[in-house]
Coordinates of C-alpha atoms in Angstrom, one line a residue:
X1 CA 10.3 19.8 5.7
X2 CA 10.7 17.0 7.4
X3 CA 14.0 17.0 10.4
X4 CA 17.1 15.6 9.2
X5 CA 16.7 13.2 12.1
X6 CA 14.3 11.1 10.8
X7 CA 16.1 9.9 8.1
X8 CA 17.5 6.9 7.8
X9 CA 19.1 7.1 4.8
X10 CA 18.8 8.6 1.4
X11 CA 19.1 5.9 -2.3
X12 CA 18.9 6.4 -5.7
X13 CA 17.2 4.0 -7.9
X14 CA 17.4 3.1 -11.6
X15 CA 14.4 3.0 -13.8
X16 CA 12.5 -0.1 -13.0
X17 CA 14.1 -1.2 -10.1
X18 CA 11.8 -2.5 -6.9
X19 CA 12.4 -0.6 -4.1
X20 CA 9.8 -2.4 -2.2
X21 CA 8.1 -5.8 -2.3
X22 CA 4.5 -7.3 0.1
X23 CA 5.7 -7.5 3.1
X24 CA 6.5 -6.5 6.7
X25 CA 7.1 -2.5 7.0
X26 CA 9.1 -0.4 9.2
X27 CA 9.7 2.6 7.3
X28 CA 8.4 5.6 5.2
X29 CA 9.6 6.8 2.1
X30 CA 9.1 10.3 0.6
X31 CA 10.3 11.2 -3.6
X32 CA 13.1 13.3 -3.6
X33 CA 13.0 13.6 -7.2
X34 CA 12.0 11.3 -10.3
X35 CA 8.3 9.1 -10.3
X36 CA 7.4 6.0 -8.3
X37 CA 4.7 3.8 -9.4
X38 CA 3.3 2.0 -6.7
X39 CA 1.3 -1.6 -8.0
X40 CA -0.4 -4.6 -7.5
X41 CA -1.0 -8.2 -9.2
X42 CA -4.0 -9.6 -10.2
X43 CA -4.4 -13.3 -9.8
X44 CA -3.5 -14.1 -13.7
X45 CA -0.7 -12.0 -13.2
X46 CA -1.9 -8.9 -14.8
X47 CA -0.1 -5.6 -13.5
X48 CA -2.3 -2.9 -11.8
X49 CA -0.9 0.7 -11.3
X50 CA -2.6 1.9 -8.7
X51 CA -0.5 5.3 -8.2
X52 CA 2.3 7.5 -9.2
X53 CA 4.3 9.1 -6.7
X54 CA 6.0 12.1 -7.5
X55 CA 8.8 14.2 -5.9
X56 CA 7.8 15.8 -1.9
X57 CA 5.0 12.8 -1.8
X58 CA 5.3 9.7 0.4
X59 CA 4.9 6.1 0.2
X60 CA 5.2 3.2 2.6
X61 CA 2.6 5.1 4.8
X62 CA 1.3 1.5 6.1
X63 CA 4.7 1.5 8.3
X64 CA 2.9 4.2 10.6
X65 CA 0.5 1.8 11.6
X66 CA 2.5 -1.5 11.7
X67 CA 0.4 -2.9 8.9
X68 CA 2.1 -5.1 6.1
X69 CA 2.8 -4.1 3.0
X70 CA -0.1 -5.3 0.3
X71 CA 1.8 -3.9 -3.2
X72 CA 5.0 -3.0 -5.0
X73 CA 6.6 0.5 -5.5
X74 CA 8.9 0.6 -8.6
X75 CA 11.2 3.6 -9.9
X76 CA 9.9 5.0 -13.0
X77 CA 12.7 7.1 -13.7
X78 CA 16.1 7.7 -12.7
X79 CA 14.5 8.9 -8.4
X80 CA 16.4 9.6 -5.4
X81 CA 13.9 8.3 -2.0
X82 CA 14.6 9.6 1.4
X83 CA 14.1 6.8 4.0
X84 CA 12.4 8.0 7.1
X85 CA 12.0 6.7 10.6
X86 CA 8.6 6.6 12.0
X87 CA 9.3 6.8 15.0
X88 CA 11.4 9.4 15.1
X89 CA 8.9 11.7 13.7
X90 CA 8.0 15.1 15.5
X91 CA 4.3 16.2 15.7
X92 CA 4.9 18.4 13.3
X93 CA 6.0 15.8 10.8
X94 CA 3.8 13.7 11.6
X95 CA 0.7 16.2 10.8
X96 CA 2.7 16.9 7.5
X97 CA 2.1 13.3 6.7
X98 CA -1.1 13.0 7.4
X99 CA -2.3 16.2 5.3
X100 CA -0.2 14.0 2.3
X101 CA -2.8 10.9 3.4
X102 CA -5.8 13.1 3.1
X103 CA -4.3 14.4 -0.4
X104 CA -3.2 10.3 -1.4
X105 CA -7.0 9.3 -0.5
X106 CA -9.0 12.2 -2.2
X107 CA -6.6 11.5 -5.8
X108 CA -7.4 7.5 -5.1
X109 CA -11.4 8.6 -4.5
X110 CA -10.5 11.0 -8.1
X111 CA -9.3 7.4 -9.6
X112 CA -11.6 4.9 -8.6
X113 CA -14.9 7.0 -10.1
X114 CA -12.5 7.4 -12.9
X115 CA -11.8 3.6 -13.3
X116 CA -15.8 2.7 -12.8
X117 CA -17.5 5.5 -14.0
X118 CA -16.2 6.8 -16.9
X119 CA -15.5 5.3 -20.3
X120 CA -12.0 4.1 -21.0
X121 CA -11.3 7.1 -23.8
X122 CA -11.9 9.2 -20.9
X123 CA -9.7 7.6 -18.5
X124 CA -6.9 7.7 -20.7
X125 CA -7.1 11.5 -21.2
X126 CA -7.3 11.3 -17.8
X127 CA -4.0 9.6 -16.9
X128 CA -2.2 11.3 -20.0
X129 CA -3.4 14.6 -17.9
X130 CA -2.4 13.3 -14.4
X131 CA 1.0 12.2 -16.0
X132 CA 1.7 15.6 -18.0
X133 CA 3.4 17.0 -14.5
X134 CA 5.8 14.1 -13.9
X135 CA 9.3 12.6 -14.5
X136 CA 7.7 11.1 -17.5
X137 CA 6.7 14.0 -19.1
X138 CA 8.9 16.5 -20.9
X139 CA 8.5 20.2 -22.8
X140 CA 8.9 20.2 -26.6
X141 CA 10.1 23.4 -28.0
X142 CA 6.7 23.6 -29.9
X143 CA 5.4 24.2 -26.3
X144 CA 3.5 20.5 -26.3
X145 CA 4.3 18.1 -23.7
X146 CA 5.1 14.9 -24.4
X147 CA 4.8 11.6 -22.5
X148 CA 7.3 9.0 -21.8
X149 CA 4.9 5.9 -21.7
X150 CA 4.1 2.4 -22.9
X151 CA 0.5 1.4 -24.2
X152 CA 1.3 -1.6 -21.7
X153 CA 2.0 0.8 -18.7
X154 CA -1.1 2.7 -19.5
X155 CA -3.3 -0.2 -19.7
X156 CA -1.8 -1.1 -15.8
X157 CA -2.4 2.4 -15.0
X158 CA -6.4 2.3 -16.3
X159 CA -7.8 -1.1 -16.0
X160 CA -7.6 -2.4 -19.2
X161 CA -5.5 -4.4 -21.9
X162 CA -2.3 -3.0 -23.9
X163 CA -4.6 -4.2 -27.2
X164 CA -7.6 -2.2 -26.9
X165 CA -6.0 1.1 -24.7
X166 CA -3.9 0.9 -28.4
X167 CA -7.5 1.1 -30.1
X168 CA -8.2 4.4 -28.1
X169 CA -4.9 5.8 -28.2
X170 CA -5.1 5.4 -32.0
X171 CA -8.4 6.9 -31.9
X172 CA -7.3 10.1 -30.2
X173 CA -4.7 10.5 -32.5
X174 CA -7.3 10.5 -35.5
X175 CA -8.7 13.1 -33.7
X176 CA -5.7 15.0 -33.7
X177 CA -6.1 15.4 -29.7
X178 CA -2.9 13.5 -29.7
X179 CA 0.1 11.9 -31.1
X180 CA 1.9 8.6 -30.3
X181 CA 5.0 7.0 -31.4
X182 CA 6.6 4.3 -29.7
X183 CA 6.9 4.5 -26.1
X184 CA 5.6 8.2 -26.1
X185 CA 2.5 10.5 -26.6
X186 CA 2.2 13.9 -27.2
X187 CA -0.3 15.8 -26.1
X188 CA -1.4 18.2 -29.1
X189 CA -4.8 19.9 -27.4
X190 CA -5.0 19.7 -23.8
X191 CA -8.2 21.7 -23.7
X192 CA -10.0 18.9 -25.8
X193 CA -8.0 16.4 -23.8
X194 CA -9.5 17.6 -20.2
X195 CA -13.4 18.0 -22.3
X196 CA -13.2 13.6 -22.6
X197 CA -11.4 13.7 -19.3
X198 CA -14.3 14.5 -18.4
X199 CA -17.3 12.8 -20.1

């Protein structure tokens, strides 16, 4: 736990409210509760997700080193963000921090084979998988877990385009792996969801 020193301040944020835009950076941020999706622009324009944040993670790490920011970070859901000082940061926080940065780089290694080496059927089951334990996802009483998301914000979060991750999505549902209605998907057999996940 990071020292009530450090922080600056603690804000709550709507769903889909900016909380940070490119640009200089002076502080770091850490999820109290609810999902952050941190993301970039292609040059057409075309949203890229590059990853969620979820409650006890961090964001806004580039103010350590006094780099500028390259990418937005969004509020997903309903989240509450501690602000932190940098430079008020103990050597014990500061080592907590960096075992987060290890943990950030070895999940953006996980997605980057993901996005390149595996076929887009599997990186959906991926990211319905890595979404299944976040603010997006909730517990049905049938004990399946369904997803609060967009075949647009999926698209962002893969690499692809709302019309064919719609193809796919459809396809797992044939398939009975899943189900989707608008704006969410439930997940109906995990275990066969993780076997593409992993092709």
């Amino acid at each position: 736990m990071l020292l009530e020193k450090t922080f600056v301040d603690t804000i709550t944020y709507r769903p889909g409210v900016v909380i940070l835009y490119p640009g200089k950076s002076d502080m770091l941020y850490r999820v109290a509760s609810g999902l952050v999706r941190i993301h970039t622009m292609d040059d057409d324009g075309n949203g890229l997700t590059l990853r969620y944040v979820k409650p006890g993670q961090y964001f806004g790490e580039e103010a350590l080193a006094g780099l500028d920011r390259q990418y937005f970070a969004e509020a997903v859901t309903d989240s509450t963000v501690d602000v932190i000082n940098p430079a008020l940061m103990s050597n014990e926080d500061n080592l907590q921090v960096t075992t987060h940065l290890v943990r950030t780089l070895e999940r953006a290694y996980e997605s980057i084979y993901r996005l390149v080496g595996k076929r887009l059927r599997a990186r959906i089951a991926g990211e319905l998988l890595e979404l299944k334990d976040t603010a997006l996802a909730s517990q049905l009483d049938s004990g399946e877990t369904m997803i609060y998301a967009t075949h647009d914000e999926l698209a962002a979060a893969v690499g692809s385009v709302r019309e064919t991750v719609t193809k796919v999505v459809g396809e797992l549902s044939r398939d009975g792996v899943i189900s989707a209605g608008y704006g969410k998907i439930t997940l109906r057999d995990e275990k066969a969801l993780a076997r593409i996940a992993a092709e």
